[in-house]
Amino acid sequence: MKLQKLSYSLLVLLVLVSSAAIAHAQPPVTVYKLRNSHGVETQITNYGGIVISLKVPDRNGKFDDVVLGFKTAQDYMRKNDPYLGAIIGRYGNRIAKGRFTLNGVEYKLAVNNGENHLHGGIKGFDKVVWTGRQIRTKDGPAVVLTYLSKDGEEGYPGNLRVRVVYTLTNKNELKIDYSATTDKDTVLNLTHHSYFNLAGEGNGDILNHELKINADRFVPTDAGSIPTGELRKVSGTPFDFLTSTAIGARINQDEEQLKLGNGYDHTFVINGTAGRLRLAATARETSSGRVMEVWTTEPGMQLYTGNFLDGSLTGKSGKPYPRRSGFCLETQHYPDSPNQPSFPTTTLKKGATYKSTTIYRFITQ
Ligand code: GLA
């Protein structure tokens, strides 16, 4: 009888311990390989939702990998990875001094960029393991990533359930659909941080890429890349990309904002109605004939020209990534919106659903 009781308690203990272990277990790190009907391929990992590779054709049908990155998912776990290809959250870009007030409560976030909060903090969405699943959709193969960011993670309020769907469509698009819900009012600004080089990763700098940005205004910042609050007209400045211009044409001009950003590291106010999918930018690389269009529902887009890359990282094909060897077009709300009442709001209310879509579309000319 005693022995029976003992073994029963042992069994109960075992069940409790193993279910606790399962509850805390992270999903295994996996790499998903997607291929569309035109042979375009991408590899995406559930670690950080990182796009590891994206192979698209040039005008002669030759495929090259147009995103900077490393060979394996594990390679990204090194500390100095500058968000290559990752999903950024909870807040893409900066929040001044890592502080904001919501419903009368001041929240203190991790400070990881000078005195400011950048890209979700010390362990942002780029460094967590998401739950992943590969599916087929009518538009092409897709990966569904979900993550529960617990109340208080990196200082943010609310249990936030996030879902990101990457679809490699049969129209040669990498489509990203974001959605999220929270059980407490919070702030949210998700984005994607691929560094593109349309001549192929590792093939020199991106200064000859021609860029057109559908934005009459941009967001000037201070020395810490925090918005001054002004939305400045681009006309007459090196931020005028309304007509297609080489990224490098004006990047070294003696201009206050370029100096503060070490080059381009600024949000553009995308023309048209936020919430509707519209063309934000077109990038062209003439030697390959590759053209990338960026479509988004977001109000803004950060152009970051890889100013902090310094050649110390070696990419997946063994080539180093020097300064300005990739550029990012990060669709998002404006930086520091929780502290800028005149900017479009980044508050996500309890019970509401966050939705955002961005498409990177590849064509040739
Ligand atoms: C963003 C920022 C940049 C830099 C990169 C990562 O684009 O705006 O200042 O931090 O991420 O290096």
Tab-separated table of C-alpha atoms and ligand atoms in Angstrom:
chain	number	residue	atom	x	y	z
A	1	MET	CA	0.000	0.000	0.000
A	2	LYS	CA	2.756	2.407	1.081
A	3	LEU	CA	4.782	1.510	-1.968
A	4	GLN	CA	1.784	2.156	-4.191
A	5	LYS	CA	1.281	5.620	-2.648
A	6	LEU	CA	4.958	6.418	-3.105
A	7	SER	CA	5.012	5.424	-6.751
A	8	TYR	CA	1.782	7.361	-7.333
A	9	SER	CA	3.342	10.533	-5.849
A	10	LEU	CA	6.453	9.976	-7.917
A	11	LEU	CA	4.317	9.689	-11.029
A	12	VAL	CA	2.470	12.922	-10.203
A	13	LEU	CA	5.790	14.670	-9.606
A	14	LEU	CA	7.144	13.407	-12.894
A	15	VAL	CA	4.076	14.637	-14.799
A	16	LEU	CA	4.313	18.068	-13.124
A	17	VAL	CA	8.033	18.454	-13.807
A	18	SER	CA	7.779	17.393	-17.426
A	19	SER	CA	4.764	19.613	-18.176
A	20	ALA	CA	6.606	22.574	-16.619
A	21	ALA	CA	9.583	21.754	-18.819
A	22	ILE	CA	7.359	21.590	-21.899
A	23	ALA	CA	5.729	24.928	-20.997
A	24	HIS	CA	9.151	26.564	-20.790
A	25	ALA	CA	10.759	24.730	-23.657
A	26	GLN	CA	11.632	26.877	-26.608
A	27	PRO	CA	10.685	25.569	-29.994
A	28	PRO	CA	13.735	24.200	-31.823
A	29	VAL	CA	15.563	26.585	-34.153
A	30	THR	CA	14.542	25.665	-37.698
A	31	VAL	CA	15.347	26.982	-41.164
A	32	TYR	CA	12.437	27.037	-43.643
A	33	LYS	CA	13.211	26.856	-47.353
A	34	LEU	CA	10.672	28.452	-49.666
A	35	ARG	CA	10.668	28.379	-53.466
A	36	ASN	CA	8.082	30.006	-55.711
A	37	SER	CA	6.934	29.037	-59.209
A	38	HIS	CA	9.709	31.145	-60.841
A	39	GLY	CA	12.541	29.530	-58.875
A	40	VAL	CA	12.926	32.448	-56.457
A	41	GLU	CA	14.147	31.051	-53.144
A	42	THR	CA	14.346	32.275	-49.587
A	43	GLN	CA	15.536	30.772	-46.327
A	44	ILE	CA	13.874	32.029	-43.176
A	45	THR	CA	14.585	30.966	-39.616
A	46	ASN	CA	12.279	31.113	-36.597
A	47	TYR	CA	15.239	32.560	-34.644
A	48	GLY	CA	14.434	36.293	-34.818
A	49	GLY	CA	12.271	35.699	-37.899
A	50	ILE	CA	15.459	36.272	-39.863
A	51	VAL	CA	15.518	36.152	-43.660
A	52	ILE	CA	18.834	34.351	-44.170
A	53	SER	CA	18.854	34.456	-47.959
A	54	LEU	CA	16.760	35.658	-50.889
A	55	LYS	CA	17.770	34.590	-54.387
A	56	VAL	CA	16.216	36.555	-57.246
A	57	PRO	CA	17.042	36.671	-60.971
A	58	ASP	CA	18.888	39.439	-62.812
A	59	ARG	CA	17.887	40.567	-66.322
A	60	ASN	CA	19.601	37.475	-67.813
A	61	GLY	CA	17.922	35.058	-65.444
A	62	LYS	CA	21.007	34.633	-63.231
A	63	PHE	CA	20.068	34.224	-59.573
A	64	ASP	CA	21.944	36.027	-56.810
A	65	ASP	CA	21.353	36.360	-53.109
A	66	VAL	CA	20.336	39.998	-52.567
A	67	VAL	CA	20.291	40.127	-48.748
A	68	LEU	CA	23.237	40.332	-46.378
A	69	GLY	CA	23.427	37.503	-43.867
A	70	PHE	CA	25.205	34.504	-42.424
A	71	LYS	CA	25.251	30.841	-43.370
A	72	THR	CA	23.369	29.311	-40.456
A	73	ALA	CA	20.732	30.433	-37.948
A	74	GLN	CA	23.280	29.905	-35.158
A	75	ASP	CA	25.667	32.440	-36.746
A	76	TYR	CA	23.179	35.203	-35.909
A	77	MET	CA	23.379	34.490	-32.199
A	78	ARG	CA	26.706	36.320	-31.975
A	79	LYS	CA	26.402	39.597	-30.138
A	80	ASN	CA	27.475	42.070	-32.802
A	81	ASP	CA	24.860	41.130	-35.408
A	82	PRO	CA	23.332	44.477	-36.508
A	83	TYR	CA	19.797	43.045	-36.948
A	84	LEU	CA	20.582	41.501	-40.361
A	85	GLY	CA	17.303	40.332	-41.923
A	86	ALA	CA	15.397	40.230	-38.637
A	87	ILE	CA	11.913	41.066	-37.398
A	88	ILE	CA	12.182	44.088	-35.118
A	89	GLY	CA	9.910	44.624	-32.101
A	90	ARG	CA	8.275	45.548	-29.945
A	91	TYR	CA	9.384	48.961	-31.175
A	92	GLY	CA	11.379	49.354	-34.356
A	93	ASN	CA	13.670	52.407	-34.123
A	94	ARG	CA	14.211	54.571	-31.043
A	95	ILE	CA	12.292	55.672	-27.979
A	96	ALA	CA	13.956	58.647	-26.287
A	97	LYS	CA	15.638	57.731	-22.998
A	98	GLY	CA	13.673	54.469	-23.061
A	99	ARG	CA	10.693	56.152	-21.407
A	100	PHE	CA	7.102	56.820	-22.276
A	101	THR	CA	3.847	57.428	-20.444
A	102	LEU	CA	0.658	55.577	-21.295
A	103	ASN	CA	-2.642	56.019	-19.416
A	104	GLY	CA	-0.772	58.036	-16.780
A	105	VAL	CA	1.808	55.316	-16.052
A	106	GLU	CA	5.466	55.857	-16.914
A	107	TYR	CA	7.172	52.812	-18.426
A	108	LYS	CA	10.946	52.356	-18.351
A	109	LEU	CA	12.438	50.324	-21.156
A	110	ALA	CA	15.889	48.876	-21.617
A	111	VAL	CA	18.362	51.534	-22.795
A	112	ASN	CA	20.656	50.010	-25.429
A	113	ASN	CA	21.625	52.831	-27.836
A	114	GLY	CA	23.396	55.625	-25.982
A	115	GLU	CA	20.723	56.962	-23.659
A	116	ASN	CA	17.913	55.656	-25.857
A	117	HIS	CA	15.962	52.458	-26.484
A	118	LEU	CA	16.517	50.869	-29.922
A	119	HIS	CA	14.763	48.047	-31.782
A	120	GLY	CA	12.935	46.515	-28.825
A	121	GLY	CA	15.778	46.530	-26.315
A	122	ILE	CA	18.409	44.071	-25.185
A	123	LYS	CA	16.524	40.969	-26.257
A	124	GLY	CA	14.140	42.173	-28.928
A	125	PHE	CA	12.077	40.093	-31.349
A	126	ASP	CA	15.224	39.653	-33.474
A	127	LYS	CA	16.746	37.501	-30.705
A	128	VAL	CA	13.837	35.312	-29.620
A	129	VAL	CA	12.789	31.927	-30.945
A	130	TRP	CA	9.386	32.118	-32.614
A	131	THR	CA	7.010	29.202	-33.146
A	132	GLY	CA	7.120	28.496	-36.860
A	133	ARG	CA	5.115	26.566	-39.425
A	134	GLN	CA	5.499	26.332	-43.173
A	135	ILE	CA	2.285	26.450	-45.205
A	136	ARG	CA	1.134	26.666	-48.820
A	137	THR	CA	-1.134	29.536	-49.794
A	138	LYS	CA	-2.807	30.327	-53.117
A	139	ASP	CA	-0.173	33.066	-53.593
A	140	GLY	CA	2.864	30.888	-52.872
A	141	PRO	CA	4.747	29.184	-50.033
A	142	ALA	CA	4.690	30.891	-46.632
A	143	VAL	CA	6.033	30.699	-43.101
A	144	VAL	CA	3.815	31.593	-40.141
A	145	LEU	CA	5.691	32.800	-37.066
A	146	THR	CA	4.044	33.447	-33.708
A	147	TYR	CA	5.438	34.736	-30.450
A	148	LEU	CA	3.990	35.590	-27.052
A	149	SER	CA	5.814	38.572	-25.575
A	150	LYS	CA	5.000	38.479	-21.874
A	151	ASP	CA	3.742	41.469	-19.885
A	152	GLY	CA	6.821	43.440	-18.813
A	153	GLU	CA	9.203	41.997	-21.420
A	154	GLU	CA	11.940	44.617	-22.010
A	155	GLY	CA	9.748	46.952	-19.920
A	156	TYR	CA	6.667	47.005	-22.187
A	157	PRO	CA	3.154	46.530	-20.784
A	158	GLY	CA	0.738	43.775	-21.813
A	159	ASN	CA	0.914	40.167	-22.911
A	160	LEU	CA	1.367	40.675	-26.637
A	161	ARG	CA	0.570	37.911	-29.111
A	162	VAL	CA	2.379	38.593	-32.374
A	163	ARG	CA	2.002	36.832	-35.700
A	164	VAL	CA	4.196	37.436	-38.722
A	165	VAL	CA	3.518	35.702	-42.041
A	166	TYR	CA	6.218	35.731	-44.703
A	167	THR	CA	4.850	34.739	-48.127
A	168	LEU	CA	7.115	34.240	-51.138
A	169	THR	CA	4.503	34.958	-53.775
A	170	ASN	CA	4.473	33.675	-57.333
A	171	LYS	CA	4.731	37.334	-58.398
A	172	ASN	CA	8.305	37.412	-57.007
A	173	GLU	CA	7.356	39.269	-53.869
A	174	LEU	CA	8.408	38.758	-50.293
A	175	LYS	CA	5.222	39.747	-48.504
A	176	ILE	CA	5.181	40.346	-44.756
A	177	ASP	CA	1.874	40.450	-42.894
A	178	TYR	CA	2.073	41.442	-39.247
A	179	SER	CA	-0.731	41.203	-36.695
A	180	ALA	CA	-0.868	41.432	-32.917
A	181	THR	CA	-3.204	41.674	-29.933
A	182	THR	CA	-2.608	42.666	-26.324
A	183	ASP	CA	-4.383	42.195	-22.986
A	184	LYS	CA	-3.323	45.680	-21.757
A	185	ASP	CA	-2.836	48.955	-23.658
A	186	THR	CA	0.711	49.073	-25.034
A	187	VAL	CA	2.829	50.540	-27.832
A	188	LEU	CA	3.925	48.622	-30.910
A	189	ASN	CA	5.926	49.344	-34.079
A	190	LEU	CA	7.028	46.225	-35.954
A	191	THR	CA	9.405	46.243	-38.895
A	192	HIS	CA	11.787	44.126	-40.940
A	193	HIS	CA	15.527	44.765	-41.139
A	194	SER	CA	16.945	43.133	-44.289
A	195	TYR	CA	20.037	44.785	-45.745
A	196	PHE	CA	19.717	44.666	-49.533
A	197	ASN	CA	22.391	44.716	-52.182
A	198	LEU	CA	20.763	44.140	-55.571
A	199	ALA	CA	24.151	43.368	-57.135
A	200	GLY	CA	24.341	40.397	-54.739
A	201	GLU	CA	25.481	40.311	-51.107
A	202	GLY	CA	29.164	40.981	-50.682
A	203	ASN	CA	29.486	42.621	-54.119
A	204	GLY	CA	30.671	46.079	-53.103
A	205	ASP	CA	28.788	49.057	-51.738
A	206	ILE	CA	25.257	50.176	-52.578
A	207	LEU	CA	26.127	53.790	-53.436
A	208	ASN	CA	25.363	53.321	-57.146
A	209	HIS	CA	21.898	51.941	-56.496
A	210	GLU	CA	19.291	54.404	-57.680
A	211	LEU	CA	16.515	55.086	-55.261
A	212	LYS	CA	13.143	56.736	-55.600
A	213	ILE	CA	11.150	57.426	-52.440
A	214	ASN	CA	7.540	58.511	-52.551
A	215	ALA	CA	7.922	61.058	-49.730
A	216	ASP	CA	7.564	64.847	-49.715
A	217	ARG	CA	8.792	65.027	-46.116
A	218	PHE	CA	11.225	63.303	-43.783
A	219	VAL	CA	11.794	63.188	-40.030
A	220	PRO	CA	14.857	65.221	-38.956
A	221	THR	CA	16.572	64.048	-35.772
A	222	ASP	CA	19.036	65.174	-33.117
A	223	ALA	CA	22.495	63.664	-32.553
A	224	GLY	CA	20.935	60.640	-30.805
A	225	SER	CA	18.665	59.992	-33.843
A	226	ILE	CA	15.612	61.138	-31.875
A	227	PRO	CA	13.082	63.170	-33.926
A	228	THR	CA	12.976	66.897	-33.266
A	229	GLY	CA	9.206	66.737	-33.905
A	230	GLU	CA	9.419	68.506	-37.242
A	231	LEU	CA	8.362	66.845	-40.504
A	232	ARG	CA	10.633	68.652	-42.953
A	233	LYS	CA	10.097	69.125	-46.692
A	234	VAL	CA	12.638	67.150	-48.739
A	235	SER	CA	12.751	69.696	-51.580
A	236	GLY	CA	16.131	71.364	-51.864
A	237	THR	CA	17.750	68.835	-49.498
A	238	PRO	CA	19.765	65.605	-50.071
A	239	PHE	CA	16.631	63.804	-48.812
A	240	ASP	CA	14.772	64.530	-52.036
A	241	PHE	CA	14.393	61.108	-53.679
A	242	LEU	CA	11.165	62.047	-55.462
A	243	THR	CA	13.088	61.520	-58.684
A	244	SER	CA	15.336	58.475	-58.873
A	245	THR	CA	18.832	59.392	-57.570
A	246	ALA	CA	21.930	57.356	-56.726
A	247	ILE	CA	22.129	56.702	-52.977
A	248	GLY	CA	25.736	57.917	-53.020
A	249	ALA	CA	25.153	61.092	-55.055
A	250	ARG	CA	24.751	63.353	-52.024
A	251	ILE	CA	25.523	61.095	-49.048
A	252	ASN	CA	28.801	62.849	-48.170
A	253	GLN	CA	27.473	66.391	-48.504
A	254	ASP	CA	28.201	68.832	-45.731
A	255	GLU	CA	24.605	68.805	-44.517
A	256	GLU	CA	23.504	68.785	-40.875
A	257	GLN	CA	21.117	65.779	-41.036
A	258	LEU	CA	23.518	63.615	-43.065
A	259	LYS	CA	26.267	64.418	-40.569
A	260	LEU	CA	24.048	63.553	-37.597
A	261	GLY	CA	23.000	60.266	-39.200
A	262	ASN	CA	26.462	59.292	-40.461
A	263	GLY	CA	24.740	59.168	-43.830
A	264	TYR	CA	21.090	58.277	-44.362
A	265	ASP	CA	19.496	56.904	-41.204
A	266	HIS	CA	16.151	58.691	-41.340
A	267	THR	CA	12.443	58.043	-41.583
A	268	PHE	CA	10.597	59.268	-44.650
A	269	VAL	CA	6.930	60.239	-44.447
A	270	ILE	CA	5.406	58.119	-47.193
A	271	ASN	CA	2.873	60.010	-49.312
A	272	GLY	CA	-0.685	58.744	-49.540
A	273	THR	CA	-2.939	57.250	-46.911
A	274	ALA	CA	-1.363	55.160	-44.172
A	275	GLY	CA	-3.292	51.945	-43.702
A	276	ARG	CA	-3.551	51.495	-47.485
A	277	LEU	CA	-0.954	49.533	-49.383
A	278	ARG	CA	0.944	51.991	-51.604
A	279	LEU	CA	4.299	52.234	-53.321
A	280	ALA	CA	6.884	53.671	-50.921
A	281	ALA	CA	10.146	53.188	-52.821
A	282	THR	CA	11.828	51.776	-55.905
A	283	ALA	CA	15.502	50.760	-55.875
A	284	ARG	CA	17.400	49.997	-59.106
A	285	GLU	CA	20.765	48.392	-59.681
A	286	THR	CA	21.642	49.001	-63.328
A	287	SER	CA	24.435	46.441	-63.874
A	288	SER	CA	22.151	43.516	-62.930
A	289	GLY	CA	18.912	45.175	-64.022
A	290	ARG	CA	17.356	44.204	-60.689
A	291	VAL	CA	14.634	46.468	-59.381
A	292	MET	CA	13.004	46.246	-55.968
A	293	GLU	CA	9.749	47.968	-55.121
A	294	VAL	CA	8.627	48.469	-51.538
A	295	TRP	CA	4.908	48.632	-50.864
A	296	THR	CA	3.545	49.305	-47.406
A	297	THR	CA	0.568	50.230	-45.263
A	298	GLU	CA	2.895	51.999	-42.786
A	299	PRO	CA	3.075	55.810	-42.547
A	300	GLY	CA	6.893	55.868	-42.673
A	301	MET	CA	9.994	54.130	-43.944
A	302	GLN	CA	13.502	54.322	-42.499
A	303	LEU	CA	16.300	54.496	-45.059
A	304	TYR	CA	19.446	53.188	-43.389
A	305	THR	CA	22.498	53.000	-45.627
A	306	GLY	CA	24.590	50.556	-43.581
A	307	ASN	CA	26.651	53.399	-42.129
A	308	PHE	CA	27.766	51.335	-39.145
A	309	LEU	CA	28.918	48.299	-41.119
A	310	ASP	CA	32.710	48.372	-40.981
A	311	GLY	CA	34.013	45.236	-42.679
A	312	SER	CA	34.324	43.292	-39.425
A	313	LEU	CA	31.442	40.952	-40.355
A	314	THR	CA	32.006	38.278	-42.963
A	315	GLY	CA	28.919	37.110	-44.795
A	316	LYS	CA	27.639	33.702	-45.862
A	317	SER	CA	29.764	33.517	-49.012
A	318	GLY	CA	32.976	34.478	-47.198
A	319	LYS	CA	33.001	38.101	-48.309
A	320	PRO	CA	33.270	40.940	-45.775
A	321	TYR	CA	30.535	43.534	-45.345
A	322	PRO	CA	32.216	46.959	-45.461
A	323	ARG	CA	30.557	50.291	-44.749
A	324	ARG	CA	27.468	50.876	-46.899
A	325	SER	CA	27.497	47.420	-48.474
A	326	GLY	CA	23.759	47.078	-47.845
A	327	PHE	CA	20.767	49.349	-47.363
A	328	CYS	CA	17.609	48.873	-45.321
A	329	LEU	CA	14.132	50.121	-46.135
A	330	GLU	CA	12.384	49.604	-42.814
A	331	THR	CA	8.672	50.337	-43.096
A	332	GLN	CA	7.376	51.616	-39.777
A	333	HIS	CA	5.815	54.410	-37.744
A	334	TYR	CA	8.058	57.353	-36.947
A	335	PRO	CA	10.696	56.999	-34.228
A	336	ASP	CA	9.788	57.986	-30.676
A	337	SER	CA	6.060	58.203	-31.496
A	338	PRO	CA	5.034	57.361	-27.887
A	339	ASN	CA	6.597	60.712	-26.875
A	340	GLN	CA	5.456	62.729	-29.915
A	341	PRO	CA	1.723	63.442	-29.664
A	342	SER	CA	1.618	64.948	-33.188
A	343	PHE	CA	2.904	61.733	-34.839
A	344	PRO	CA	0.534	58.925	-35.917
A	345	THR	CA	-0.130	56.851	-32.816
A	346	THR	CA	1.685	53.602	-32.013
A	347	THR	CA	-0.642	52.766	-29.121
A	348	LEU	CA	-2.263	49.360	-29.390
A	349	LYS	CA	-5.363	49.194	-27.224
A	350	LYS	CA	-6.493	46.131	-25.349
A	351	GLY	CA	-8.978	44.322	-27.565
A	352	ALA	CA	-7.773	45.971	-30.794
A	353	THR	CA	-5.846	44.143	-33.529
A	354	TYR	CA	-2.613	45.559	-34.947
A	355	LYS	CA	-2.272	44.954	-38.684
A	356	SER	CA	0.459	45.955	-41.091
A	357	THR	CA	1.644	44.736	-44.496
A	358	THR	CA	4.861	45.324	-46.434
A	359	ILE	CA	5.860	43.864	-49.792
A	360	TYR	CA	9.339	43.731	-51.309
A	361	ARG	CA	8.701	43.085	-55.011
A	362	PHE	CA	11.453	42.059	-57.435
A	363	ILE	CA	11.428	42.772	-61.154
A	364	THR	CA	14.113	43.345	-63.797
A	365	GLN	CA	14.691	46.031	-66.380
B	1	GLA	C1	18.576	50.961	-37.628
B	1	GLA	C2	19.022	52.221	-37.002
B	1	GLA	C3	20.468	52.440	-37.245
B	1	GLA	C4	21.269	51.252	-36.799
B	1	GLA	C5	20.776	50.015	-37.486
B	1	GLA	C6	21.486	48.793	-36.985
B	1	GLA	O1	18.360	51.076	-38.961
B	1	GLA	O2	18.266	53.332	-37.414
B	1	GLA	O3	20.893	53.593	-36.587
B	1	GLA	O4	21.141	51.086	-35.417
B	1	GLA	O5	19.400	49.873	-37.273
B	1	GLA	O6	22.855	48.928	-36.955
